[in-house]
CSV table of C-alpha atoms in Angstrom, one decimal:
chain,number,residue,atom,x,y,z
A,29,UNK,CA,110.2,30.7,-208.3
A,30,UNK,CA,112.5,33.1,-206.6
A,31,UNK,CA,115.2,31.7,-204.6
A,32,UNK,CA,116.1,34.9,-202.8
A,33,UNK,CA,114.4,34.0,-199.3
A,34,UNK,CA,115.4,31.8,-196.5
A,35,UNK,CA,112.3,29.6,-197.0
A,36,UNK,CA,111.4,30.1,-200.5
A,37,UNK,CA,111.7,26.8,-202.4
A,38,UNK,CA,109.1,24.2,-202.9
A,39,UNK,CA,108.5,21.2,-200.5
A,40,UNK,CA,111.6,19.2,-200.0
A,41,UNK,CA,112.2,16.1,-202.1
A,42,UNK,CA,114.6,13.1,-201.9
A,43,UNK,CA,117.6,15.3,-202.5
A,44,UNK,CA,116.6,17.7,-199.7
A,45,UNK,CA,120.0,17.0,-197.9
A,46,UNK,CA,121.8,18.2,-200.8
A,47,UNK,CA,120.3,21.6,-200.3
A,48,UNK,CA,121.8,24.4,-198.1
A,49,UNK,CA,121.0,24.2,-194.5
A,50,UNK,CA,118.9,27.4,-194.6
A,51,UNK,CA,116.7,25.8,-197.5
A,52,UNK,CA,116.3,22.6,-195.6
A,53,UNK,CA,115.3,24.2,-192.3
A,54,UNK,CA,112.4,26.3,-193.7
A,55,UNK,CA,109.2,25.8,-191.8
A,56,UNK,CA,106.1,24.3,-193.4
A,57,UNK,CA,103.4,25.7,-190.9
A,58,UNK,CA,102.8,29.0,-189.1
A,59,UNK,CA,103.5,27.4,-185.8
A,60,UNK,CA,107.1,26.6,-186.8
A,61,UNK,CA,107.7,30.1,-187.8
A,62,UNK,CA,110.2,31.9,-185.5
A,63,UNK,CA,109.7,35.7,-185.0
A,64,UNK,CA,107.2,38.2,-186.2
A,65,UNK,CA,105.1,37.6,-183.1
A,66,UNK,CA,103.5,41.1,-183.6
A,67,UNK,CA,101.9,39.7,-186.7
A,68,UNK,CA,101.5,35.9,-186.0
A,69,UNK,CA,101.0,35.9,-182.2
A,70,UNK,CA,97.6,35.3,-180.6
A,71,UNK,CA,95.0,37.8,-181.8
A,72,UNK,CA,97.5,39.3,-184.1
A,73,UNK,CA,96.2,40.3,-187.7
A,74,UNK,CA,97.8,37.7,-189.9
A,75,UNK,CA,97.2,34.9,-187.3
A,76,UNK,CA,93.4,36.0,-187.2
A,77,UNK,CA,93.5,36.1,-191.1
A,78,UNK,CA,94.8,32.6,-191.3
A,79,UNK,CA,92.4,31.2,-188.6
A,80,UNK,CA,89.5,32.7,-190.4
A,81,UNK,CA,90.7,31.5,-193.8
A,82,UNK,CA,90.6,35.2,-195.1
A,83,UNK,CA,93.9,35.9,-196.7
A,84,UNK,CA,94.0,39.4,-198.3
A,85,UNK,CA,96.5,41.1,-200.7
A,86,UNK,CA,99.4,42.4,-198.7
A,87,UNK,CA,102.9,43.9,-199.0
A,88,UNK,CA,105.5,42.3,-196.8
A,89,UNK,CA,108.1,44.9,-196.0
A,90,UNK,CA,111.4,43.9,-194.2
A,91,UNK,CA,115.1,43.5,-194.4
A,92,UNK,CA,116.6,40.5,-196.1
A,93,UNK,CA,116.5,37.1,-194.3
A,94,UNK,CA,113.4,37.6,-192.3
A,95,UNK,CA,111.4,35.1,-194.1
A,96,UNK,CA,109.1,37.1,-196.5
A,97,UNK,CA,108.7,34.3,-199.1
A,98,UNK,CA,108.4,31.8,-196.4
A,99,UNK,CA,105.6,33.7,-194.7
A,100,UNK,CA,103.8,34.0,-198.1
A,101,UNK,CA,104.2,30.2,-198.8
A,102,UNK,CA,103.1,29.4,-195.2
A,103,UNK,CA,99.9,31.4,-195.6
A,104,UNK,CA,99.0,29.6,-198.8
A,105,UNK,CA,99.6,26.2,-197.2
A,106,UNK,CA,97.4,27.4,-194.2
A,107,UNK,CA,94.4,28.2,-196.4
A,108,UNK,CA,95.1,25.5,-198.9
A,109,UNK,CA,95.6,28.0,-201.7
A,110,UNK,CA,97.5,27.6,-205.1
A,111,UNK,CA,100.8,29.3,-204.8
A,112,UNK,CA,102.7,31.0,-207.6
A,113,UNK,CA,105.9,33.0,-207.0
A,114,UNK,CA,107.8,35.2,-209.5
A,115,UNK,CA,110.7,37.5,-209.0
A,116,UNK,CA,110.6,41.0,-210.3
A,117,UNK,CA,114.4,40.7,-210.9
A,118,UNK,CA,113.9,37.8,-213.5
A,119,UNK,CA,110.4,38.3,-214.6
A,120,UNK,CA,108.4,40.6,-217.0
A,121,UNK,CA,104.9,41.2,-218.3
A,122,UNK,CA,104.9,37.9,-220.0
A,123,UNK,CA,105.5,36.1,-216.7
A,124,UNK,CA,102.8,38.2,-215.0
A,125,UNK,CA,100.4,37.1,-217.9
A,126,UNK,CA,101.3,33.3,-217.4
A,127,UNK,CA,100.7,33.5,-213.7
A,128,UNK,CA,97.5,35.0,-214.2
A,129,UNK,CA,96.4,32.3,-216.7
A,130,UNK,CA,97.5,29.7,-214.1
A,131,UNK,CA,95.6,31.5,-211.5
A,132,UNK,CA,92.4,31.5,-213.7
A,133,UNK,CA,92.6,27.8,-214.5
A,134,UNK,CA,92.9,27.0,-210.8
A,135,UNK,CA,89.7,28.8,-210.1
A,136,UNK,CA,87.9,27.6,-213.1
A,137,UNK,CA,88.9,24.0,-212.7
A,138,UNK,CA,89.1,23.5,-209.1
A,139,UNK,CA,87.4,26.5,-207.5
A,140,UNK,CA,90.8,27.3,-205.6
A,141,UNK,CA,92.1,30.7,-205.0
A,142,UNK,CA,95.7,31.6,-205.9
A,143,UNK,CA,98.2,33.5,-203.9
A,144,UNK,CA,100.6,35.3,-206.2
A,145,UNK,CA,103.9,36.1,-204.6
A,146,UNK,CA,106.1,38.8,-206.1
A,147,UNK,CA,109.4,39.0,-204.7
A,148,UNK,CA,111.2,42.3,-204.7
A,149,UNK,CA,108.1,44.0,-206.1
A,150,UNK,CA,109.6,47.2,-206.0
A,151,UNK,CA,112.0,46.3,-209.1
A,152,UNK,CA,108.8,46.2,-211.3
A,153,UNK,CA,108.2,49.6,-213.0
A,154,UNK,CA,104.9,51.4,-212.9
A,155,UNK,CA,103.4,49.6,-216.0
A,156,UNK,CA,104.4,46.2,-214.7
A,157,UNK,CA,102.9,47.0,-211.4
A,158,UNK,CA,99.6,48.1,-213.0
A,159,UNK,CA,99.2,44.8,-214.8
A,160,UNK,CA,98.3,43.2,-211.5
A,161,UNK,CA,95.6,45.6,-210.7
A,162,UNK,CA,92.6,44.1,-212.6
A,163,UNK,CA,93.3,40.6,-211.3
A,164,UNK,CA,93.5,41.9,-207.8
A,165,UNK,CA,90.3,43.5,-208.1
A,166,UNK,CA,88.3,40.6,-209.5
A,167,UNK,CA,89.8,38.1,-207.2
A,168,UNK,CA,91.7,36.1,-209.6
A,169,UNK,CA,94.9,36.5,-207.3
A,170,UNK,CA,95.6,37.4,-203.9
A,171,UNK,CA,98.6,39.6,-204.3
A,172,UNK,CA,101.5,39.3,-201.9
A,173,UNK,CA,104.4,41.4,-202.7
A,174,UNK,CA,107.8,41.4,-200.8
A,175,UNK,CA,110.2,44.4,-200.6
A,176,UNK,CA,113.1,45.5,-198.8
A,177,UNK,CA,112.3,49.1,-199.8
A,178,UNK,CA,109.7,51.5,-198.3
A,179,UNK,CA,106.4,50.7,-200.3
A,180,UNK,CA,105.4,54.3,-199.8
A,181,UNK,CA,108.1,55.2,-202.4
A,182,UNK,CA,108.6,52.1,-204.5
A,183,UNK,CA,105.0,50.7,-204.9
A,184,UNK,CA,102.3,52.3,-207.1
A,185,UNK,CA,99.6,54.2,-205.0
A,186,UNK,CA,97.0,52.2,-207.0
A,187,UNK,CA,98.5,48.8,-206.1
A,188,UNK,CA,99.4,50.0,-202.6
A,189,UNK,CA,95.7,51.1,-201.9
A,190,UNK,CA,94.6,47.5,-202.4
A,191,UNK,CA,97.0,45.9,-200.2
A,192,UNK,CA,97.8,45.9,-196.5
A,193,UNK,CA,101.3,46.6,-195.6
A,194,UNK,CA,102.9,44.4,-192.9
A,195,UNK,CA,106.4,45.2,-191.6
A,196,UNK,CA,108.5,42.2,-190.8
A,197,UNK,CA,111.2,42.6,-188.2
A,198,UNK,CA,114.9,41.5,-188.1
A,199,UNK,CA,115.3,38.3,-185.9
A,200,UNK,CA,116.4,39.1,-182.5
A,201,UNK,CA,119.7,37.5,-181.2
A,202,UNK,CA,117.6,35.3,-179.1
A,203,UNK,CA,115.5,34.1,-181.8
A,204,UNK,CA,118.7,33.4,-184.0
A,205,UNK,CA,120.1,31.4,-181.1
A,206,UNK,CA,116.9,29.4,-181.0
A,207,UNK,CA,117.1,28.9,-184.8
A,208,UNK,CA,120.6,27.7,-184.6
A,209,UNK,CA,119.9,25.2,-182.0
A,210,UNK,CA,117.0,23.8,-183.9
A,211,UNK,CA,119.4,23.4,-186.9
A,212,UNK,CA,122.0,21.6,-184.7
A,213,UNK,CA,119.4,19.3,-183.1
A,214,UNK,CA,117.2,18.5,-186.1
A,215,UNK,CA,118.2,14.9,-187.2
A,216,UNK,CA,116.0,14.7,-190.3
A,217,UNK,CA,116.8,18.2,-192.0
A,218,UNK,CA,119.4,19.9,-189.9
A,219,UNK,CA,122.8,18.9,-188.5
A,220,UNK,CA,121.4,16.6,-185.6
A,221,UNK,CA,122.9,13.4,-187.2
A,222,UNK,CA,126.5,14.9,-186.9
A,223,UNK,CA,126.0,15.3,-183.1
A,224,UNK,CA,127.6,18.7,-183.1
A,225,UNK,CA,127.5,21.2,-180.3
A,226,UNK,CA,128.1,24.9,-179.7
A,227,UNK,CA,128.8,26.8,-176.3
A,228,UNK,CA,127.0,29.8,-175.3
A,229,UNK,CA,129.7,32.4,-176.2
A,230,UNK,CA,130.2,31.1,-179.7
A,231,UNK,CA,126.5,30.8,-180.3
A,232,UNK,CA,126.0,34.4,-179.1
A,233,UNK,CA,128.8,35.6,-181.3
A,234,UNK,CA,127.3,33.7,-184.4
A,235,UNK,CA,123.9,35.3,-183.8
A,236,UNK,CA,125.5,38.7,-183.5
A,237,UNK,CA,127.4,38.2,-186.7
A,238,UNK,CA,124.2,37.4,-188.5
A,239,UNK,CA,122.8,40.8,-187.6
A,240,UNK,CA,119.1,40.0,-187.6
A,241,UNK,CA,119.3,37.8,-190.8
A,242,UNK,CA,118.2,34.2,-190.4
A,243,UNK,CA,119.3,32.9,-193.6
A,244,UNK,CA,122.8,34.4,-192.8
A,245,UNK,CA,122.8,32.7,-189.5
A,246,UNK,CA,122.2,29.3,-191.0
A,247,UNK,CA,124.7,29.9,-193.6
A,248,UNK,CA,127.4,30.8,-191.2
A,249,UNK,CA,126.5,27.8,-189.0
A,250,UNK,CA,126.8,25.5,-192.0
A,251,UNK,CA,130.2,26.8,-193.0
A,252,UNK,CA,131.4,26.5,-189.4
A,253,UNK,CA,130.0,22.9,-189.4
A,254,UNK,CA,132.2,22.0,-192.4
A,255,UNK,CA,135.4,22.9,-190.5
A,256,UNK,CA,134.9,20.4,-187.7
A,257,UNK,CA,134.4,16.6,-187.4
A,258,UNK,CA,131.2,14.9,-186.3
A,259,UNK,CA,130.7,15.0,-182.6
A,260,UNK,CA,132.9,18.0,-182.3
A,261,UNK,CA,132.1,21.5,-180.7
A,262,UNK,CA,132.0,24.6,-182.8
A,263,UNK,CA,134.2,26.8,-180.9
A,264,UNK,CA,135.5,30.4,-181.0
A,265,UNK,CA,138.4,29.5,-183.0
A,266,UNK,CA,136.3,28.0,-185.7
A,267,UNK,CA,134.0,30.9,-185.8
A,268,UNK,CA,136.8,33.4,-186.0
A,269,UNK,CA,137.9,31.6,-189.3
A,270,UNK,CA,134.4,32.0,-190.6
A,271,UNK,CA,134.0,35.5,-189.7
A,272,UNK,CA,137.2,36.8,-191.1
A,273,UNK,CA,136.5,40.0,-193.2
A,274,UNK,CA,132.7,39.6,-192.4
A,275,UNK,CA,130.7,42.9,-192.2
A,276,UNK,CA,127.2,43.5,-190.9
A,277,UNK,CA,124.3,44.0,-193.1
A,278,UNK,CA,124.2,47.5,-194.5
A,279,UNK,CA,121.6,48.1,-197.2
A,280,UNK,CA,123.4,50.8,-199.0
A,281,UNK,CA,120.8,53.1,-200.8
A,282,UNK,CA,117.9,51.2,-198.8
A,283,UNK,CA,115.9,51.8,-195.9
A,284,UNK,CA,118.5,50.7,-193.3
A,285,UNK,CA,121.0,53.1,-194.9
A,286,UNK,CA,118.7,56.2,-194.6
A,287,UNK,CA,117.4,55.0,-191.2
A,288,UNK,CA,121.0,55.0,-189.8
A,289,UNK,CA,122.0,58.3,-191.3
A,290,UNK,CA,118.8,59.7,-189.9
A,291,UNK,CA,119.8,58.4,-186.5
A,292,UNK,CA,123.1,60.0,-186.8
A,293,UNK,CA,121.8,63.3,-187.8
A,294,UNK,CA,119.1,63.4,-185.0
A,295,UNK,CA,121.6,62.4,-182.4
A,296,UNK,CA,124.0,65.2,-183.3
A,297,UNK,CA,121.0,67.6,-183.3
A,298,UNK,CA,119.9,66.2,-180.0
A,299,UNK,CA,123.5,67.1,-178.6
A,300,UNK,CA,124.1,63.3,-177.6
A,301,UNK,CA,127.8,62.8,-178.7
A,302,UNK,CA,127.7,59.1,-177.5
A,303,UNK,CA,124.7,58.1,-179.6
A,304,UNK,CA,126.1,60.1,-182.6
A,305,UNK,CA,129.4,58.2,-182.5
A,306,UNK,CA,127.6,54.9,-182.0
A,307,UNK,CA,125.7,55.5,-185.3
A,308,UNK,CA,128.7,56.8,-187.0
A,309,UNK,CA,130.5,53.7,-186.2
A,310,UNK,CA,127.6,51.5,-187.1
A,311,UNK,CA,127.4,53.0,-190.5
A,312,UNK,CA,131.4,52.6,-190.9
A,313,UNK,CA,131.3,49.0,-189.6
A,314,UNK,CA,128.6,48.3,-192.1
A,315,UNK,CA,130.7,49.4,-195.1
A,316,UNK,CA,129.1,52.8,-195.6
A,317,UNK,CA,131.5,55.2,-197.8
A,318,UNK,CA,133.2,57.5,-195.2
A,319,UNK,CA,133.1,60.3,-197.7
A,320,UNK,CA,129.3,60.1,-197.7
A,321,UNK,CA,129.2,60.6,-194.0
A,322,UNK,CA,131.7,63.4,-194.2
A,323,UNK,CA,129.3,65.1,-196.6
A,324,UNK,CA,126.5,64.7,-194.3
A,325,UNK,CA,128.4,65.9,-191.3
A,326,UNK,CA,129.2,69.1,-193.3
A,327,UNK,CA,125.3,69.5,-194.0
A,328,UNK,CA,124.8,69.1,-190.2
A,329,UNK,CA,127.2,71.8,-189.2
A,330,UNK,CA,125.2,74.3,-191.4
A,331,UNK,CA,121.7,73.0,-190.6
A,332,UNK,CA,121.8,72.5,-187.0
A,333,UNK,CA,124.7,74.4,-185.6
A,334,UNK,CA,125.0,77.4,-188.1
A,335,UNK,CA,126.3,80.5,-186.5
A,336,UNK,CA,126.0,79.4,-182.9
A,337,UNK,CA,129.4,77.9,-183.3
A,338,UNK,CA,131.1,78.7,-186.9
A,339,UNK,CA,134.0,76.4,-185.9
A,340,UNK,CA,131.8,73.3,-186.4
A,341,UNK,CA,131.7,73.9,-190.2
A,342,UNK,CA,135.5,74.3,-190.3
A,343,UNK,CA,136.0,71.1,-188.2
A,344,UNK,CA,133.5,69.2,-190.5
A,345,UNK,CA,135.5,70.4,-193.7
A,346,UNK,CA,138.7,69.5,-192.2
A,347,UNK,CA,137.4,66.0,-191.3
A,348,UNK,CA,136.2,65.6,-194.9
A,349,UNK,CA,139.6,66.7,-196.3
A,350,UNK,CA,141.6,64.4,-193.8
A,351,UNK,CA,139.5,61.4,-194.7
A,352,UNK,CA,140.2,62.1,-198.4
A,353,UNK,CA,144.0,62.5,-197.8
A,354,UNK,CA,144.3,59.6,-195.3
A,355,UNK,CA,141.7,57.2,-196.5
A,356,UNK,CA,140.5,54.4,-194.1
A,357,UNK,CA,140.9,53.6,-191.4
A,358,UNK,CA,143.2,56.6,-190.4
A,359,UNK,CA,140.7,59.2,-191.7
A,360,UNK,CA,137.7,57.7,-189.9
A,361,UNK,CA,139.0,59.1,-186.5
A,362,UNK,CA,138.7,62.6,-187.9
A,363,UNK,CA,135.1,62.0,-188.8
A,364,UNK,CA,134.5,60.7,-185.2
A,365,UNK,CA,136.1,63.9,-183.8
A,366,UNK,CA,133.8,66.1,-186.1
A,367,UNK,CA,130.7,64.1,-185.1
A,368,UNK,CA,131.5,64.4,-181.4
A,369,UNK,CA,132.2,68.1,-181.7
A,370,UNK,CA,129.0,68.9,-183.7
A,371,UNK,CA,127.0,67.0,-181.1
A,372,UNK,CA,128.5,68.9,-178.1
A,373,UNK,CA,128.3,72.3,-179.9
A,374,UNK,CA,125.7,75.0,-179.3
A,375,UNK,CA,122.7,74.4,-181.7
A,376,UNK,CA,121.0,76.8,-184.1
A,377,UNK,CA,118.8,76.2,-187.1
A,378,UNK,CA,118.3,79.9,-187.6
A,379,UNK,CA,120.4,80.1,-190.8
A,380,UNK,CA,118.6,77.0,-192.2
A,381,UNK,CA,115.2,78.5,-191.3
A,382,UNK,CA,116.3,81.8,-192.9
A,383,UNK,CA,117.4,79.9,-196.0
A,384,UNK,CA,114.3,78.1,-196.6
A,385,UNK,CA,112.1,81.4,-195.9
A,386,UNK,CA,114.2,83.4,-198.2
A,387,UNK,CA,114.0,80.7,-201.0
A,388,UNK,CA,110.3,80.5,-200.7
A,389,UNK,CA,110.1,84.3,-200.8
A,390,UNK,CA,112.3,84.6,-203.8
A,391,UNK,CA,110.2,82.0,-205.6
A,392,UNK,CA,107.0,83.8,-205.0
A,393,UNK,CA,108.0,87.2,-206.2
A,394,UNK,CA,108.8,88.8,-209.7
A,395,UNK,CA,112.5,89.2,-210.6
A,396,UNK,CA,112.8,92.7,-209.4
A,397,UNK,CA,115.7,95.0,-210.6
A,398,UNK,CA,118.7,95.8,-208.5
A,399,UNK,CA,118.2,99.3,-207.1
A,400,UNK,CA,120.2,102.0,-208.8
A,401,UNK,CA,122.3,102.7,-205.8
A,402,UNK,CA,123.5,99.2,-205.5
A,403,UNK,CA,124.6,98.8,-209.1
A,404,UNK,CA,128.2,98.9,-210.0
A,405,UNK,CA,129.5,101.7,-212.5
A,406,UNK,CA,132.5,100.5,-214.3
A,407,UNK,CA,132.1,102.7,-217.4
A,408,UNK,CA,131.2,106.3,-217.9
A,409,UNK,CA,127.8,105.5,-219.6
A,410,UNK,CA,127.0,103.6,-216.5
A,411,UNK,CA,127.9,106.5,-214.3
A,412,UNK,CA,126.0,108.9,-216.6
A,413,UNK,CA,122.9,106.6,-216.1
A,414,UNK,CA,123.5,107.0,-212.2
A,415,UNK,CA,124.4,103.6,-211.7
A,416,UNK,CA,125.9,103.6,-208.1
A,417,UNK,CA,124.7,107.1,-207.5
A,418,UNK,CA,123.9,108.0,-203.7
A,419,UNK,CA,125.8,104.8,-202.7
A,420,UNK,CA,127.2,105.1,-199.2
A,421,UNK,CA,130.5,103.2,-198.6
A,422,UNK,CA,130.1,101.5,-195.3
A,423,UNK,CA,133.7,101.8,-194.5
A,424,UNK,CA,133.5,105.5,-194.6
A,425,UNK,CA,130.7,105.7,-192.0
A,426,UNK,CA,131.0,105.4,-188.2
A,427,UNK,CA,131.6,101.7,-186.9
A,428,UNK,CA,131.7,100.8,-190.9
A,429,UNK,CA,127.8,100.9,-190.9
A,430,UNK,CA,125.8,103.1,-193.3
A,431,UNK,CA,122.6,103.6,-191.2
A,432,UNK,CA,119.5,103.8,-193.0
A,433,UNK,CA,120.7,102.3,-196.4
A,434,UNK,CA,118.2,99.9,-197.9
A,435,UNK,CA,119.6,96.8,-199.9
A,436,UNK,CA,116.4,95.2,-200.9
A,437,UNK,CA,114.7,95.9,-204.3
A,438,UNK,CA,112.7,99.1,-204.3
A,439,UNK,CA,109.4,97.2,-204.7
A,440,UNK,CA,110.0,95.2,-201.6
A,441,UNK,CA,109.6,95.7,-197.9
A,442,UNK,CA,112.5,95.1,-195.7
A,443,UNK,CA,112.3,91.6,-194.6
A,444,UNK,CA,114.1,89.7,-191.8
A,445,UNK,CA,114.6,86.0,-192.5
A,446,UNK,CA,117.3,85.4,-190.0
A,447,UNK,CA,116.4,85.3,-186.4
A,448,UNK,CA,119.5,84.3,-184.4
A,449,UNK,CA,118.8,82.2,-181.4
A,450,UNK,CA,120.0,82.9,-177.9
A,451,UNK,CA,122.8,80.1,-178.0
A,452,UNK,CA,126.5,80.2,-178.6
A,453,UNK,CA,127.8,82.9,-180.8
A,454,UNK,CA,124.3,83.7,-182.1
A,455,UNK,CA,123.7,85.5,-178.8
A,456,UNK,CA,126.3,88.3,-179.8
A,457,UNK,CA,125.1,88.1,-183.5
A,458,UNK,CA,121.5,88.8,-182.4
A,459,UNK,CA,122.5,91.6,-180.1
A,460,UNK,CA,124.6,93.3,-182.9
A,461,UNK,CA,121.7,92.9,-185.5
A,462,UNK,CA,119.3,94.4,-183.1
A,463,UNK,CA,121.7,97.4,-182.4
A,464,UNK,CA,122.1,97.9,-186.3
A,465,UNK,CA,118.4,97.8,-187.0
A,466,UNK,CA,117.8,100.3,-184.3
A,467,UNK,CA,120.3,102.7,-185.8
A,468,UNK,CA,118.3,102.2,-189.2
A,469,UNK,CA,115.1,103.1,-187.7
A,470,UNK,CA,116.6,106.2,-185.9
A,471,UNK,CA,118.2,107.4,-189.1
A,472,UNK,CA,115.1,107.0,-191.3
A,473,UNK,CA,113.0,108.7,-188.7
A,474,UNK,CA,115.4,111.6,-188.5
A,475,UNK,CA,115.5,111.7,-192.4
A,476,UNK,CA,111.7,111.8,-192.6
A,477,UNK,CA,111.7,114.7,-190.1
A,478,UNK,CA,114.0,116.8,-192.3
A,479,UNK,CA,111.7,116.2,-195.3
């Protein structure tokens, strides 16, 4: 069985007090389960499934420490099902076969259904995930997978279509404080026999440091309890020792990572410098590589600001360079400066839209030749072949603009991908382009009349 969850071990035995506090405090019934009211509250889906004794295959998706394995075991206890747990990190197809055989024996000998829990199911490859399908189909097992990753991307469609996805939420600070108090007062399994106490402010700090992770909260509480005598109070001075060098949960490369960078990007796009600064600091506080943020900030400068304020790109590039030269924490201030500037700047996605439109157009068309008048002619042969013939040098024309010249391939109509918005510098860019395009039309009309 996987030991990667807050409440994932088997029922406690005589040596239960030798286990970590987080393992000892795992609930045994749904009524003892703190949090996930959106699933286990009155008339909520999982609560109704338990009450009706109709547990179905499911994927439990949520961050670490929210009790995914616990919930799976509790569901098995509530409906009196056999429970088998395997970890995708440690198991292979052989373990899957053994689990299926055990489930088949349970059904044949005792008429008992089996809940097969697969921790970190996203770690299994496609063939390993496919191995479950026939046994889910024929009812040999009720499949319950746990994952910290988005199942839409990490779980095969065939298996996903046979499961209902339930999203488990991080513990709120209030729920963590309730869990901390329960552990402090529980005389059988918790710290109650030591008569320890904790004041409101230290408990709030402890719950905040746990960052939504119940296992983390209990682990920190247990470490703090080791630093005090029986009947003592766990104070701020003790917690400061425990939390030295501690960082918040930050799932690099996982959903939390992409959710926070998405929030940063959308805050910049939405012109909210305060929210943008908050998400930037949240990522840095969680251990995100500042260079990654710098790269994304450069992207934001082009995608969401563009030519409405070209200074944004330069400021973003300067921040990246400063971060590389200064390192952390000095360089992080320049990232903050860039993020605040970008969020405050005039916005335009005109270049971004033009880029996408031009790329799609290029991919849909043949590879047309470069028109003869646009070709360079460095040799006499090329000149004799009329490379560059009739080319008009723009700087020799009035206002450095050769009106009427066509720069697209001969086979293509002139196309306008770039549509400047009426914000920032793009107001002037749009006016200039409109003027130049009008000159093109006038020149070509006059040229046609001469013909």
